Structure formats: structure tokens, C-alpha cells
Short mmCIF file of C-alpha atoms in Angstrom, two decimals:
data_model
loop_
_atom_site.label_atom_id
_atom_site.label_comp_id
_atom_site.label_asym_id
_atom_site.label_seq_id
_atom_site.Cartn_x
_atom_site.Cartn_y
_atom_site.Cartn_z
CA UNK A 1 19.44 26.43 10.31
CA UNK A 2 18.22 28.69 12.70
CA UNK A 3 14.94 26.62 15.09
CA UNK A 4 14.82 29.54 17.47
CA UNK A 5 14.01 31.80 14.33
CA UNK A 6 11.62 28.93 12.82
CA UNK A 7 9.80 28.26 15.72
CA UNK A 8 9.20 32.03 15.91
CA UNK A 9 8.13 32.44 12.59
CA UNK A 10 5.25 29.14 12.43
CA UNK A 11 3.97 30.57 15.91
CA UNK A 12 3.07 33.63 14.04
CA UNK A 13 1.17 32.00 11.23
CA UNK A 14 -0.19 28.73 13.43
CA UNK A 15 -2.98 28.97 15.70
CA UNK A 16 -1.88 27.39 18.86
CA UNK A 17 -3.24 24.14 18.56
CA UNK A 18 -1.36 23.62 15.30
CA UNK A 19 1.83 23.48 16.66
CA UNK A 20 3.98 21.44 19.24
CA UNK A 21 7.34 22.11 20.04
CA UNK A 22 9.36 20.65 22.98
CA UNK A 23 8.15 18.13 25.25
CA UNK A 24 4.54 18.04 23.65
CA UNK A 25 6.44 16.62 20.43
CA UNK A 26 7.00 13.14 21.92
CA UNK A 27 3.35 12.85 22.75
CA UNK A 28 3.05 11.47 19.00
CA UNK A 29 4.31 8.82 17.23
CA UNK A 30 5.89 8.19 13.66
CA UNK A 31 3.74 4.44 12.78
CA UNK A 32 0.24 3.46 13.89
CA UNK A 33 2.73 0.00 15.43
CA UNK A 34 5.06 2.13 17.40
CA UNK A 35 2.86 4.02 19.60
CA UNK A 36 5.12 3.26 22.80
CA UNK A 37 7.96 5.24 21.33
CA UNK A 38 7.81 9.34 21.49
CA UNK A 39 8.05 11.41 18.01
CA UNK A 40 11.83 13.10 17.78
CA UNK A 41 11.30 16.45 16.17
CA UNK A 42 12.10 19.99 16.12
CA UNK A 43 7.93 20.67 15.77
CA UNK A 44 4.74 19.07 14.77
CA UNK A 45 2.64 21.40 12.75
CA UNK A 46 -0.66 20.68 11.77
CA UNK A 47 -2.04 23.07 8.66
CA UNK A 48 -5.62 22.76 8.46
CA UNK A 49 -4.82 24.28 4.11
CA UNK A 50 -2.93 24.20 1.09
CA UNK A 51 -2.02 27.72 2.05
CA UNK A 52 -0.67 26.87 5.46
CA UNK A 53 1.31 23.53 4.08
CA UNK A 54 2.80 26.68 1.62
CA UNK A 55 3.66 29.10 4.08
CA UNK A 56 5.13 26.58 6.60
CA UNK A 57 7.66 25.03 3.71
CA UNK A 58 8.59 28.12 2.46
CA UNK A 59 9.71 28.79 5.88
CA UNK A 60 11.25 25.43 5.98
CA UNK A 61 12.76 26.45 2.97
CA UNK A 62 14.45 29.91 3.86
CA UNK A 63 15.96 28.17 6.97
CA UNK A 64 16.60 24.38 5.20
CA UNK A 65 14.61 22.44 7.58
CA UNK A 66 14.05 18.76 6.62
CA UNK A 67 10.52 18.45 6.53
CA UNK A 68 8.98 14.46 7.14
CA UNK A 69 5.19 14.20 5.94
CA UNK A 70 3.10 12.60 8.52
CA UNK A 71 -0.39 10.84 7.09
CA UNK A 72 -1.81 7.83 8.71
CA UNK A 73 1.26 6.53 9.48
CA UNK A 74 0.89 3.20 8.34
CA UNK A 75 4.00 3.31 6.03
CA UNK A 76 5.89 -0.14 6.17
CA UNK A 77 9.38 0.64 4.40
CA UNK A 78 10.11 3.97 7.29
CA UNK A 79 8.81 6.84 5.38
CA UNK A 80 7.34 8.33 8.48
CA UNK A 81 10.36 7.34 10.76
CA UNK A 82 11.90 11.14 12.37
CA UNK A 83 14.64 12.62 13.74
CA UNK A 84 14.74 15.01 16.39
CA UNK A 85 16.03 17.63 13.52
CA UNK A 86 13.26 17.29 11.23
CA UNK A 87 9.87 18.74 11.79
CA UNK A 88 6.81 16.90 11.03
CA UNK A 89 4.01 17.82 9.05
CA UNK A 90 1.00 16.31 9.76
CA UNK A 91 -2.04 16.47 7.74
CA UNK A 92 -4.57 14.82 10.27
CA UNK A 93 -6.04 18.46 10.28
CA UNK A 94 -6.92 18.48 6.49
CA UNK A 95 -9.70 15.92 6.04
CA UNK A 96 -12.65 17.48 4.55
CA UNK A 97 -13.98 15.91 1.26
CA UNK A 98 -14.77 18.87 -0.68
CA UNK A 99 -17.35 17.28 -3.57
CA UNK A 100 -18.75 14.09 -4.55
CA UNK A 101 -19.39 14.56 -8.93
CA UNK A 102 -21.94 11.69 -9.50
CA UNK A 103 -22.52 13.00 -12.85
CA UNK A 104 -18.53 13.19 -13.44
CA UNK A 105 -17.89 9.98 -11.19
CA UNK A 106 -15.24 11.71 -9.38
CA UNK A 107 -14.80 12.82 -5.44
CA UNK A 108 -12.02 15.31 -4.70
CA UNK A 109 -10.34 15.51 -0.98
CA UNK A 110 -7.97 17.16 0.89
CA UNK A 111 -4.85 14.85 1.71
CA UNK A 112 -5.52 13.90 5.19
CA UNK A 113 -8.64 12.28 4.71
CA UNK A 114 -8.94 8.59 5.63
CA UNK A 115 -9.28 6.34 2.97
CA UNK A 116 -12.49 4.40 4.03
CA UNK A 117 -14.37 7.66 4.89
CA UNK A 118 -13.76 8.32 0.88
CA UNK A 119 -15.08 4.77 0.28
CA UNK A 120 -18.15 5.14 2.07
CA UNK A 121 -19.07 8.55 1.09
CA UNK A 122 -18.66 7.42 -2.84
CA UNK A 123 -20.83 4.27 -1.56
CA UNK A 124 -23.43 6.72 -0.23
CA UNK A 125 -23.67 8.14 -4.07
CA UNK A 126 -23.96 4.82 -4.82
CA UNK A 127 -20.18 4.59 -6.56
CA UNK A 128 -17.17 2.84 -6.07
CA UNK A 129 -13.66 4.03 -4.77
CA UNK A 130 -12.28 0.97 -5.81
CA UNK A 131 -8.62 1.30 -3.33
CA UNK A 132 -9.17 -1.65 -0.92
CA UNK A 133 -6.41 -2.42 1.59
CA UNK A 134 -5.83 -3.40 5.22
CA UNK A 135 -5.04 -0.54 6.29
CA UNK A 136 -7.63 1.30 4.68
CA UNK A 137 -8.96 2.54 8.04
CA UNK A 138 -6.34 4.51 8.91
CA UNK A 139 -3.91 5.68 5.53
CA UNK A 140 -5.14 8.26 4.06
CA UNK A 141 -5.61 9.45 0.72
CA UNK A 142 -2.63 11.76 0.22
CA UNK A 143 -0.05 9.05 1.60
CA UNK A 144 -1.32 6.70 -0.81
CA UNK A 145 -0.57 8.74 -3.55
CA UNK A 146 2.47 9.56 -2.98
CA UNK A 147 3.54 6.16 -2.57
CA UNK A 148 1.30 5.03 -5.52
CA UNK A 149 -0.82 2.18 -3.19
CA UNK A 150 -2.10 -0.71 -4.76
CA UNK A 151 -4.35 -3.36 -2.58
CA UNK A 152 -6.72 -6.49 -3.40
CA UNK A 153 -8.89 -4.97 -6.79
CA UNK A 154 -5.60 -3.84 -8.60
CA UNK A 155 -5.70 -5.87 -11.30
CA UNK A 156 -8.89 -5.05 -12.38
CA UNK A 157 -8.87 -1.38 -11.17
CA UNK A 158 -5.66 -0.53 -11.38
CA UNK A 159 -3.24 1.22 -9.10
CA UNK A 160 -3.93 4.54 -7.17
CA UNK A 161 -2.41 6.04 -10.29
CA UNK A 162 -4.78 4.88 -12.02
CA UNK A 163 -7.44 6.38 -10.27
CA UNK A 164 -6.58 10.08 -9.92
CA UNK A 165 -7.62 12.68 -12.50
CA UNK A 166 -6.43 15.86 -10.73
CA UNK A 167 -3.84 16.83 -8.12
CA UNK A 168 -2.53 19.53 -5.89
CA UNK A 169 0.67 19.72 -4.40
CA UNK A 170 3.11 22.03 -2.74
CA UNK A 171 7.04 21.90 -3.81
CA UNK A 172 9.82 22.38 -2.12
CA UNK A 173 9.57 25.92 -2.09
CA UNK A 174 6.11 26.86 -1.16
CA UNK A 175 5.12 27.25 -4.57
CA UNK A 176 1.94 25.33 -4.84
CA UNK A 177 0.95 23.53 -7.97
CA UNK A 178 -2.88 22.95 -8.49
CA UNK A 179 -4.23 21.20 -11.17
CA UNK A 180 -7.46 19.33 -10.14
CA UNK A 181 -9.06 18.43 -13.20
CA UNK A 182 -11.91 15.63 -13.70
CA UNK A 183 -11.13 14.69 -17.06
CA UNK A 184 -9.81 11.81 -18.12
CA UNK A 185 -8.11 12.88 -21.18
CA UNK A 186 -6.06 15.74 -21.10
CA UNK A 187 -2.66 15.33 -23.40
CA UNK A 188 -1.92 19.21 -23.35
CA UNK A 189 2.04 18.33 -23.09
CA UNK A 190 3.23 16.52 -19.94
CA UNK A 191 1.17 14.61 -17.57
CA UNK A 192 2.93 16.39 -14.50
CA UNK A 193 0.56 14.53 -11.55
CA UNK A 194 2.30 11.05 -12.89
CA UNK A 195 5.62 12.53 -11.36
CA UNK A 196 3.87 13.18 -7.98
CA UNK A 197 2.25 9.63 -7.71
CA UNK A 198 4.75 7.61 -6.33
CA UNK A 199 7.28 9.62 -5.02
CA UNK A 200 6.63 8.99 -1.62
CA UNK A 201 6.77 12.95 -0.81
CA UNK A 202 10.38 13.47 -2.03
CA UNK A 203 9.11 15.99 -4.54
CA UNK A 204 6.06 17.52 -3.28
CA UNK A 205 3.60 17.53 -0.88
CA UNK A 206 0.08 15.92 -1.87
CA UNK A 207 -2.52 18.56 -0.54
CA UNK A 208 -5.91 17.51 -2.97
CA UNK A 209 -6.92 15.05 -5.20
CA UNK A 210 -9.86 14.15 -7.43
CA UNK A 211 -10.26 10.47 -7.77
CA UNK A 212 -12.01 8.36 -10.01
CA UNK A 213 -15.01 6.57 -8.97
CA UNK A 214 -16.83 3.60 -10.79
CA UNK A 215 -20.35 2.63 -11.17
CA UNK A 216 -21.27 0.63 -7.54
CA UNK A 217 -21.38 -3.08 -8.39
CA UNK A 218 -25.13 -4.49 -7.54
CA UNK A 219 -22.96 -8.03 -6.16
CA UNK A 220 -20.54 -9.05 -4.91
CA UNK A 221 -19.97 -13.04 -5.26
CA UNK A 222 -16.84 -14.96 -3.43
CA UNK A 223 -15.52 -18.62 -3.13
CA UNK A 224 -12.28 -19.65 -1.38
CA UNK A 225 -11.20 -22.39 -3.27
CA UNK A 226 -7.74 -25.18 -2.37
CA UNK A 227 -5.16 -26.07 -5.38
CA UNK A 228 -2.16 -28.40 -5.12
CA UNK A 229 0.10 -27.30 -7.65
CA UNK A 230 1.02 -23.77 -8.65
CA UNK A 231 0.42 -24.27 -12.59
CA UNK A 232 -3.65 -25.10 -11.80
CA UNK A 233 -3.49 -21.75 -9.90
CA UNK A 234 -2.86 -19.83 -13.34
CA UNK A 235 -4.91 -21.92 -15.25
CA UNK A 236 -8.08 -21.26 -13.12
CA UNK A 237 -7.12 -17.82 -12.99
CA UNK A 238 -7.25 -17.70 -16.83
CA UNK A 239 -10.02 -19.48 -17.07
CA UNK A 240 -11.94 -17.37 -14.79
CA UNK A 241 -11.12 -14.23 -16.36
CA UNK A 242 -12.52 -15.49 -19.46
CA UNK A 243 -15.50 -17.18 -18.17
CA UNK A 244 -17.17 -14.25 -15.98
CA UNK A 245 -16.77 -11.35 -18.48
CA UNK A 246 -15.05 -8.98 -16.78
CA UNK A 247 -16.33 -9.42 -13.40
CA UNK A 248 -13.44 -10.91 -11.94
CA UNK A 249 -12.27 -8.36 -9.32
CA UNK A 250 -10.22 -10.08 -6.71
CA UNK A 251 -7.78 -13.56 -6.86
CA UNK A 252 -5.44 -13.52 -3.62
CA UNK A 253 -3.40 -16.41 -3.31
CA UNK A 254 -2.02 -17.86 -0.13
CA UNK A 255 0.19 -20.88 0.62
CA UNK A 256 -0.49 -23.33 3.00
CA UNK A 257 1.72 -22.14 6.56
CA UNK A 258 0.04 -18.95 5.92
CA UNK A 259 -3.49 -19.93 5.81
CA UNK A 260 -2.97 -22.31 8.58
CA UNK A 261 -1.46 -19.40 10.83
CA UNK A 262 -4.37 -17.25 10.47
CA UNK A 263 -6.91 -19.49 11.25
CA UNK A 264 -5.93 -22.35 13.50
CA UNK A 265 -5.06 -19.86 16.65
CA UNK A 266 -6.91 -16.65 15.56
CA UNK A 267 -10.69 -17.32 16.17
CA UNK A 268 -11.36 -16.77 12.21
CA UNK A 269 -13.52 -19.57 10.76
CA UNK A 270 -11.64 -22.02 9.12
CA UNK A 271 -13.47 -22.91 5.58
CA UNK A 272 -11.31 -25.68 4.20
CA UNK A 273 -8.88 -28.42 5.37
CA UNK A 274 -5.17 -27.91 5.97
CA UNK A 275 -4.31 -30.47 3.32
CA UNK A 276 -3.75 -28.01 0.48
CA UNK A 277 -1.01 -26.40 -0.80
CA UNK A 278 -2.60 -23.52 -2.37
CA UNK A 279 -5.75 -21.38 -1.16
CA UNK A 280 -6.92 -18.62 -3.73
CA UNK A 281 -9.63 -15.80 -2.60
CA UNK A 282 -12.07 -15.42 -5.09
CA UNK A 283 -14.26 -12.51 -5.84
CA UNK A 284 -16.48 -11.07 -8.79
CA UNK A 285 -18.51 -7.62 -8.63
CA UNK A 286 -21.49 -7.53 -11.11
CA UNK A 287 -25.14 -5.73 -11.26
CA UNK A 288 -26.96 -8.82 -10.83
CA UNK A 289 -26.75 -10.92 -7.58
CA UNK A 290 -28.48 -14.06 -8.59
CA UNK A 291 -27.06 -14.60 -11.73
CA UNK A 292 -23.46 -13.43 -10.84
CA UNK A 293 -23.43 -16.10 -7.60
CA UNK A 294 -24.57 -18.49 -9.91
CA UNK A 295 -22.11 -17.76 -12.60
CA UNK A 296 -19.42 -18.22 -10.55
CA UNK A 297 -20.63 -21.39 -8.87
CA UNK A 298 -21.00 -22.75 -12.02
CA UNK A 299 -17.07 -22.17 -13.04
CA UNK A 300 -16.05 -23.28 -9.76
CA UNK A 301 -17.83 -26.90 -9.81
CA UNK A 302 -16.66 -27.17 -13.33
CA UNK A 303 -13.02 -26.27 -12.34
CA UNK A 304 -13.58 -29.07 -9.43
CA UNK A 305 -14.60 -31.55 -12.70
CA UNK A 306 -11.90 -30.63 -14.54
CA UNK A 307 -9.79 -31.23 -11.62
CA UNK A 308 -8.22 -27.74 -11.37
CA UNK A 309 -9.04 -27.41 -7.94
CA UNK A 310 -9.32 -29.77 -4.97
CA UNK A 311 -11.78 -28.38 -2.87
CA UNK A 312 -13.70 -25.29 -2.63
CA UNK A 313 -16.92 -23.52 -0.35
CA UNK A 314 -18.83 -20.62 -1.92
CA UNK A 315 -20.06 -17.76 0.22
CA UNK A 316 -24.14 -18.00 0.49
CA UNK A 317 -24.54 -14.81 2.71
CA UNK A 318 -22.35 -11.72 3.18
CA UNK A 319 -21.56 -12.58 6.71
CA UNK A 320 -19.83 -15.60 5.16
CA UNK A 321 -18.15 -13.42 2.85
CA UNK A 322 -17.05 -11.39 5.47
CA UNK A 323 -15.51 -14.34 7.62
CA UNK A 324 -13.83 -15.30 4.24
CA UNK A 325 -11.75 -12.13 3.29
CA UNK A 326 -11.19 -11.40 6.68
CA UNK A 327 -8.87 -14.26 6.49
CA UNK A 328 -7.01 -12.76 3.73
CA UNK A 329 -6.91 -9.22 4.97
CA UNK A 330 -6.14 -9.74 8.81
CA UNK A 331 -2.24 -9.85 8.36
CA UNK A 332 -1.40 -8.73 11.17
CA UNK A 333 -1.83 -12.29 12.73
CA UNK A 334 1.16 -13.14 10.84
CA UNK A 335 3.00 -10.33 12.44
CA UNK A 336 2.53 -11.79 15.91
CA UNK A 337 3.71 -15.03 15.34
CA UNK A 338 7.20 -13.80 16.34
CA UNK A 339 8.92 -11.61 18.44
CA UNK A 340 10.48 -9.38 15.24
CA UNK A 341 9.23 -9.33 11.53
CA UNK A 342 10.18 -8.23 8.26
CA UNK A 343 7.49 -7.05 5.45
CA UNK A 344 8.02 -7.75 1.58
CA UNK A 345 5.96 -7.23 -1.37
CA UNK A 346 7.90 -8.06 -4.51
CA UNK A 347 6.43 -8.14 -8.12
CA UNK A 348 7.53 -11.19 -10.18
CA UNK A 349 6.31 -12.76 -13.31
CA UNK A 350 3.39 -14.58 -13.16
CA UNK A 351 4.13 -17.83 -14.73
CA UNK A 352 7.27 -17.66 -12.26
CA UNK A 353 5.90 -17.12 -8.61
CA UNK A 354 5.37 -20.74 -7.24
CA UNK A 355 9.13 -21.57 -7.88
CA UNK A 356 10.26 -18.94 -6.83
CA UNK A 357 8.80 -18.37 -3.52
CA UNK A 358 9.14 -21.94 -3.27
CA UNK A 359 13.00 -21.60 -3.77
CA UNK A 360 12.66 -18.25 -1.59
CA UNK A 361 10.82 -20.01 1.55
CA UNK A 362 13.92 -22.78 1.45
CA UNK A 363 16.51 -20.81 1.67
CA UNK A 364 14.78 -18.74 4.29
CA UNK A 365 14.14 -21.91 6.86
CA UNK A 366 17.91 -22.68 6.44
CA UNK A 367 18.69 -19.67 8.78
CA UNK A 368 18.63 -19.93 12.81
CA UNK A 369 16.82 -17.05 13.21
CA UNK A 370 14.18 -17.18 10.82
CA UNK A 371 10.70 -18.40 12.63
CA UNK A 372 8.11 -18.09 10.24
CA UNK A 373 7.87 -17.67 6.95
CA UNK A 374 4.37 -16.58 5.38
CA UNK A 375 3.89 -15.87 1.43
CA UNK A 376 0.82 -14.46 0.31
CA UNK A 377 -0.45 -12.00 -2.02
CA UNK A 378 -2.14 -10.61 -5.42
CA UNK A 379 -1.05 -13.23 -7.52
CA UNK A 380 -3.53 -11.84 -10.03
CA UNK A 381 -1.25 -9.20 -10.55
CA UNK A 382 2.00 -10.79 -9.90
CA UNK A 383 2.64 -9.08 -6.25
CA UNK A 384 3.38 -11.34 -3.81
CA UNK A 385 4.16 -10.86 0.25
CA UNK A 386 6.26 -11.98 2.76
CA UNK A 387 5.89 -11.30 6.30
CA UNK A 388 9.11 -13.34 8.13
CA UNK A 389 9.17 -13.91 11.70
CA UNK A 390 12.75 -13.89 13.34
CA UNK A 391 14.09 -13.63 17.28
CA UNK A 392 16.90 -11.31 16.04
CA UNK A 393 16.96 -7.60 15.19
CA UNK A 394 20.62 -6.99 13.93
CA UNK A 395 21.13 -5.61 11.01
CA UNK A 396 23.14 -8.70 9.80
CA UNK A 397 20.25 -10.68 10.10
CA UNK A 398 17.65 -8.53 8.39
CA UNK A 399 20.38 -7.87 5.82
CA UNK A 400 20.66 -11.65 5.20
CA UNK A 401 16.71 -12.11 4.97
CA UNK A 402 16.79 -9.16 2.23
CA UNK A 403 19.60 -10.68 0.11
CA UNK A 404 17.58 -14.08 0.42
CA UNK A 405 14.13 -12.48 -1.12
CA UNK A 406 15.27 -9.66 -3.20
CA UNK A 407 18.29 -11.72 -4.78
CA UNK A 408 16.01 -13.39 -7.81
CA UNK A 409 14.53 -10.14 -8.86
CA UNK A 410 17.19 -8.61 -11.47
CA UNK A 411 17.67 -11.93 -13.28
CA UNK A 412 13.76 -12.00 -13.61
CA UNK A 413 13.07 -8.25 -14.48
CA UNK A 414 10.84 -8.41 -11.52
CA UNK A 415 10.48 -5.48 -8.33
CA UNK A 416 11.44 -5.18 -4.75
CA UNK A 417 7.84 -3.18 -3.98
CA UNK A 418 5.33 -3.89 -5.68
CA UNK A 419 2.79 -1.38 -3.88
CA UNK A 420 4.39 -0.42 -0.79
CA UNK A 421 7.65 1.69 -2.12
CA UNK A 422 11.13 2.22 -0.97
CA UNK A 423 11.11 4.63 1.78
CA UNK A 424 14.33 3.77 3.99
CA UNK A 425 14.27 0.71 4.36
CA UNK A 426 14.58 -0.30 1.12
CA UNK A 427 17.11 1.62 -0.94
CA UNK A 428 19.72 0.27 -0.32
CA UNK A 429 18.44 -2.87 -2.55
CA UNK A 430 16.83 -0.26 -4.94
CA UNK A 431 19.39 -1.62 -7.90
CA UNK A 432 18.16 -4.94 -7.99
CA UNK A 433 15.13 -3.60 -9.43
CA UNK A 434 16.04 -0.26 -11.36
CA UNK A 435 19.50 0.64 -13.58
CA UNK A 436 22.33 2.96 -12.39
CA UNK A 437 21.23 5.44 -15.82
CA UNK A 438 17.28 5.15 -14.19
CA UNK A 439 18.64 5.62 -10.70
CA UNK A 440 20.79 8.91 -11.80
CA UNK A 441 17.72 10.43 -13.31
CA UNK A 442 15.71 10.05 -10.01
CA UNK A 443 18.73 11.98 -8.39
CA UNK A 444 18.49 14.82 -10.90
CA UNK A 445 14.58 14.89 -10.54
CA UNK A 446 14.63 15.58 -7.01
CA UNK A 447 17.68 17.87 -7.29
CA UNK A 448 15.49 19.58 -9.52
CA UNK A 449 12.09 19.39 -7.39
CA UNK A 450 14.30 19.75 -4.41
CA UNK A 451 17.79 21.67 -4.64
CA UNK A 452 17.82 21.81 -0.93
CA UNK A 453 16.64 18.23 -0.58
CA UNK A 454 14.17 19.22 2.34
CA UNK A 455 11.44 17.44 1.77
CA UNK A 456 11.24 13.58 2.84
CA UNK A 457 15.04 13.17 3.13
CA UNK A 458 16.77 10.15 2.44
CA UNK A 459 13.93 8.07 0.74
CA UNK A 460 14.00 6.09 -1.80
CA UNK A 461 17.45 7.29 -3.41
CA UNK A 462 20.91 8.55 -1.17
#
């Protein structure tokens, strides 16, 4: 690898304020939670086009520079972590949305654009980007298809995946493959976007997308409701899938330590009592307001007759609904309850998730260094969270916390990421989810994609 060469050559197609090389590079930052610790890198370029992305990794390319894709850096498994002999590619720069289809449903954007700003220009058309997420202010939509993001509608909506119709990218090479079709059917041999989504930038850059939108619900209805035992939390959800015909868009579940974490010391309202094991977040999306609230009060007071549930409040105004799933969604509270934290978002079997993150928590509180311990998640879909507080950051320790959680997984066909991916962090646990013949054919893939093995380095697979 040559840099001097490199740096010669981007300066010649990058205008001046697309570029940073020496001490200018540690003026950024490689996650949205590290911003006290300065970017290593050989350069920070910032292409404002496909085109540019193109030229600057076919440059990257001819020299074999490891490239690192830079998006809203909100990454939790260290897919935006750098080293000071990789250059970054940032893709701030490339935020326009291009069209909004009302007619088609669909909205197509360049990668760097921030995921909300896509929300509320499809809510200006009156349609629905349905990707809802914490972090939703700040990932954008190119990182979230490459690592295939999921969030609180999924199992109604579906994954990203599920949601884009066309895609662009740019391979290892420079060549740039553009496909960015609105139709939803296309079987004209294979579906190459699926190998994109997902792959967490390993074999291609994500430069475009169309997405597809949905009608914009007329209401939006929500209860938080309290459960003591983890087999009345499947039952209601059953029964409330069959009882509001097909409006059932969001069922989070959180146990007790968590919800009592986020709202005794944070300021959020706190709706119900501590004595509960169980909380579930409840919300439908319909077209009619009055008759959708009072559909799903009616299911909740019958689930309190039938002595499902325990306890529940319904949300009579959206600033109520508001307070309520800002419990859910503000996290990060969790975070701070200790001085180092680990982030987990396994996939299990429905029918299987209280005992096992019962079993999970256990074993967890029998180690010295473990603080907190707060499950939560989309049990709707069978994804649930940890975020685990310690006062330790060796790597024995966080290597015993990830044998504790990800240990049940292989017996129970289950997933170490449900939605966030493997990035670093996580591959070296990647067999307790995926077999050594599926793991080989992920290595040829990107051999494949990536002879060089340039782009994204090190994720996912060694």
C-alpha cells in the first residue's frame, strides 16, 4: 500500500472539504457514544455520489486500502470502530431524498440520509416508513440496510429487508451495481439486493435505496398493561392478534428491574405499580380513532376479567402516549446505571423466552462484577435485549457475560442478533447461531465480492 500515492490520487478527485488527512482525522469519531475519543485513520473522505464512492474504492482497490463505512455511527457490535490504517468513508454528505412515489408507495434515498427525515417526509405524503427505532434520529438509511435493522413494528412490518424494493451499491472494485426498481415482484433469476441487506458492508457499499411505504394509519391506540407470569404474556398476545384484525402493530415486553430503572430515577411518568413481573407496550394503528381506542379498550378490560393481566392504563391523549413509549424506547437510562455495559439482542423461541431469560438473569447475578441486569425487548417477534451493567472492562469478564447469554442459543435453534448483527464484537460467538458448512459459504461470498477483502474488514466472519 502506497498512502502517499492514495492521498495524492483522492486530492485530485475530492474537493477540499471532502477530505481529511492528518491531524484533522481525529476531529471525528467512530460511535455517536465515543465522541471523547479521536477517529484513527489514514483519511476521511466524504463523496457527496455514487460516482465518487466508485472512484474513491477503485482507488482503494488498486492500492488495497481497507476501507470502514461510516453512517450514523450508532452501530452497537463495532462496525464503525477504525484503525489508523483504514480510511473512512463517510456518507454524511449523501443525504438527499431523491422522490417520494405516492402513487407507487415508495421513497428512494441516497445512503446517508437520516432515518427520521425519511419518516417524516413519507408522513408529509401522508404514508408510512414503518422502521421505528431509538436511534432513528441519527442511523441512517444505508447503515440499516446493510445490517438488515429491525425495531418496535417488525412483526407486523417486517424487517428493513422487507421494506426495500430497489438498491444501489458499489463493490469492491468500483464497479457499481444499480438496480432501483419499485416493484414488488420481480423473479427474473436471483434476487441480488437480498445479498446486500445484511451484510453489514462486507460486500458492498449501500449508495440508494427505494423503500416501501404503507398507507398512513388514521390512529394510533396504546395501553401499557402488568402480567405476572410469562405464559399470560403469550396468551394475551394471541389473543390480541386475533381480536383487533390486523391492527396490532407493537407488543414490547419488559421485566420488572427494567421498568423500575427507567422510571423510578429518570423523570419519566411512572403508569403502573412496581408489583409486577411483566409490563407489555401495547399499540394498534388503524383508520379510525374512535373505534380503534375503543376496540382495544374493550380487549384489554376483558383480558383484566379473564384474569390475563393484573393491571393496565390506556393512553386517552397522545401526550400520554408519548410519556408511555418513551419508557420503552429511552434505553439509554439503562446504560447509565453502571460504569461499563454490554448490549444483547438474541432471538429465541417464543414459547421459550421467560425461562430462559429467567435462567439467563440468574446466572448473570452470580458474578461479582455484574451490576445490573435489564431484559427487554420485541417479544412479539421473539427478540429480546439485554443491556448488563458491570465495574469491569477485561476481556475475561465480558467473555464470561457472553458465554452466560449466548450459551442457550444452539440447543434452541435460536440467534445471537436478532437485529443488530455481528460486526466485531460478535464473531467470535457467530457458531452458536450458524453451522461451520453456512459459515464457509459466507467466507467464499465475500472472497468472491471481495478478493482483496477491503471493504469492512474483519466483520462478521475472520
Amino acid at each position: 500500500m502506497n498512502t502517499e500515492n492514495l492521498i495524492k490520487s483522492l486530492k485530485s478527485i475530492l474537493k477540499k472539504n471532502q477530505l481529511l488527512i492528518g491531524e484533522d482525522v481525529h476531529s471525528r469519531f467512530s460511535h455517536i457514544w465515543r465522541t471523547d475519543e479521536p477517529l484513527q485513520a489514514v483519511a476521511v473522505t466524504f463523496p457527496k455520489s455514487t460516482e465518487e464512492i466508485s472512484l474513491i474504492v477503485s482507488l482503494c482497490n488498486k492500492y488495497n486500502q481497507k476501507i470502514i463505512v461510516h453512517g450514523g455511527l450508532t452501530n452497537l457490535v463495532g462496525g464503525t470502530e477504525t484503525k489508523k490504517d483504514e480510511l473512512v468513508i463517510s456518507l454524511e454528505k449523501m443525504n438527499s431524498i431523491e422522490e417520494i412515489d405516492p402513487q407507487s408507495k415508495t421513497i428512494t434515498a441516497q445512503g446517508g440520509v437520516i432515518i427520521e427525515n425519511l419518516i417524516n417526509a413519507a408522513a408529509d405524503k401522508d404514508l408510512l416508513l414503518p422502521l421505528n427505532f431509538g436511534a432513528k434520529g441519527s442511523a441512517q438509511i444505508g447503515g440499516a440496510v446493510s445490517a438488515n435493522a429491525g425495531g418496535l413494528r417488525v412483526f407486523r412490518y417486517g424487517m428493513t429487508r422487507q421494506m426495500v424494493l430497489g438498491i444501489e451499491v458499489v463493490l469492491a472494485d468500483g464497479t457499481i451495481i444499480s438496480s432501483l426498481k419499485k416493484i414488488i415482484k420481480d423473479n427474473s433469476g436471483y434476487d441480488l439486493k437480498q445479498l446486500f441487506i445484511g451484510s453489514e458492508g462486507t460486500l458492498g457499499i449501500v449508495t440508494r435505496v427505494v423503500m416501501r411505504l404503507q398507507e398512513a394509519p388514521k390512529s394510533r391506540s396504546s395501553a401499557l398493561v402488568a402480567l405476572n407470569s410469562y405464559e399470560n404474556v403469550v396468551k394475551l398476545l394471541k389473543y390480541l392478534e386475533k381480536g383487533l384484525s390486523g391492527s396490532l402493530s407493537g407488543f414490547e415486553l419488559i421485566w420488572n428491574s427494567t421498568y423500575k430503572a427507567m422510571t423510578e430515577s429518570s423523570g419519566l411518568k411512572k403508569p403502573l405499580s412496581y408489583n409486577y413481573k411483566y409490563y407489555v407496550f401495547i399499540e394498534s394503528l388503524g383508520s379510525n380513532p374512535k373505534k380503534d381506542y375503543a376496540l382495544l379498550e374493550n380487549h384489554i378490560e376483558s383480558a383484566l376479567n379473564k384474569s390475563m393481566i393484573e393491571d393496565a392504563v390506556m393512553a386517552t391523549s397522545q401526550k400520554e402516549l408519548n410519556e408511555i413509549w418513551q419508557i420503552r424506547e429511552d434505553v439509554s437510562i439503562l446504560a447509565s446505571k453502571a460504569k461499563y455495559d454490554q448490549h444483547f439482542d438474541i432471538s429465541i423461541p417464543i414459547p421459550q423466552i421467560g425461562e430462559v431469560i429467567e435462567s439467563i438473569t440468574e446466572k448473570l447475578k452470580t458474578l461479582d462484577s455484574v451490576k445490573t441486569v435489564f431484559p427487554f425487548g420485541h417479544v412479539a417477534d421473539g427478540n429480546i435485549h439485554f443491556i448488563i451493567g458491570r465495574d469491569k472492562d477485561d476481556l475475561k469478564t465480558i467473555d464470561l457475560i457472553n458465554s452466560i447469554v449466548y450459551s442457550p442459543l444452539k440447543k434452541l435453534n435460536g440467534s445471537l442478533s436478532a437485529e443488530h448483527g455481528i460486526g466485531l464484537h460478535k464473531k467470535g460467538y457467530l457458531k452458536t447461531s450458524r453451522s461451520e458448512e453456512e459459515i464457509e459459504l459466507m467466507k467464499k461470498l465475500k472472497k468472491l465480492f471481495d478478493p482483496k477483502n477491503i471493504l469492512n474488514p474483519g466483520r462478521i466472519i475472520f
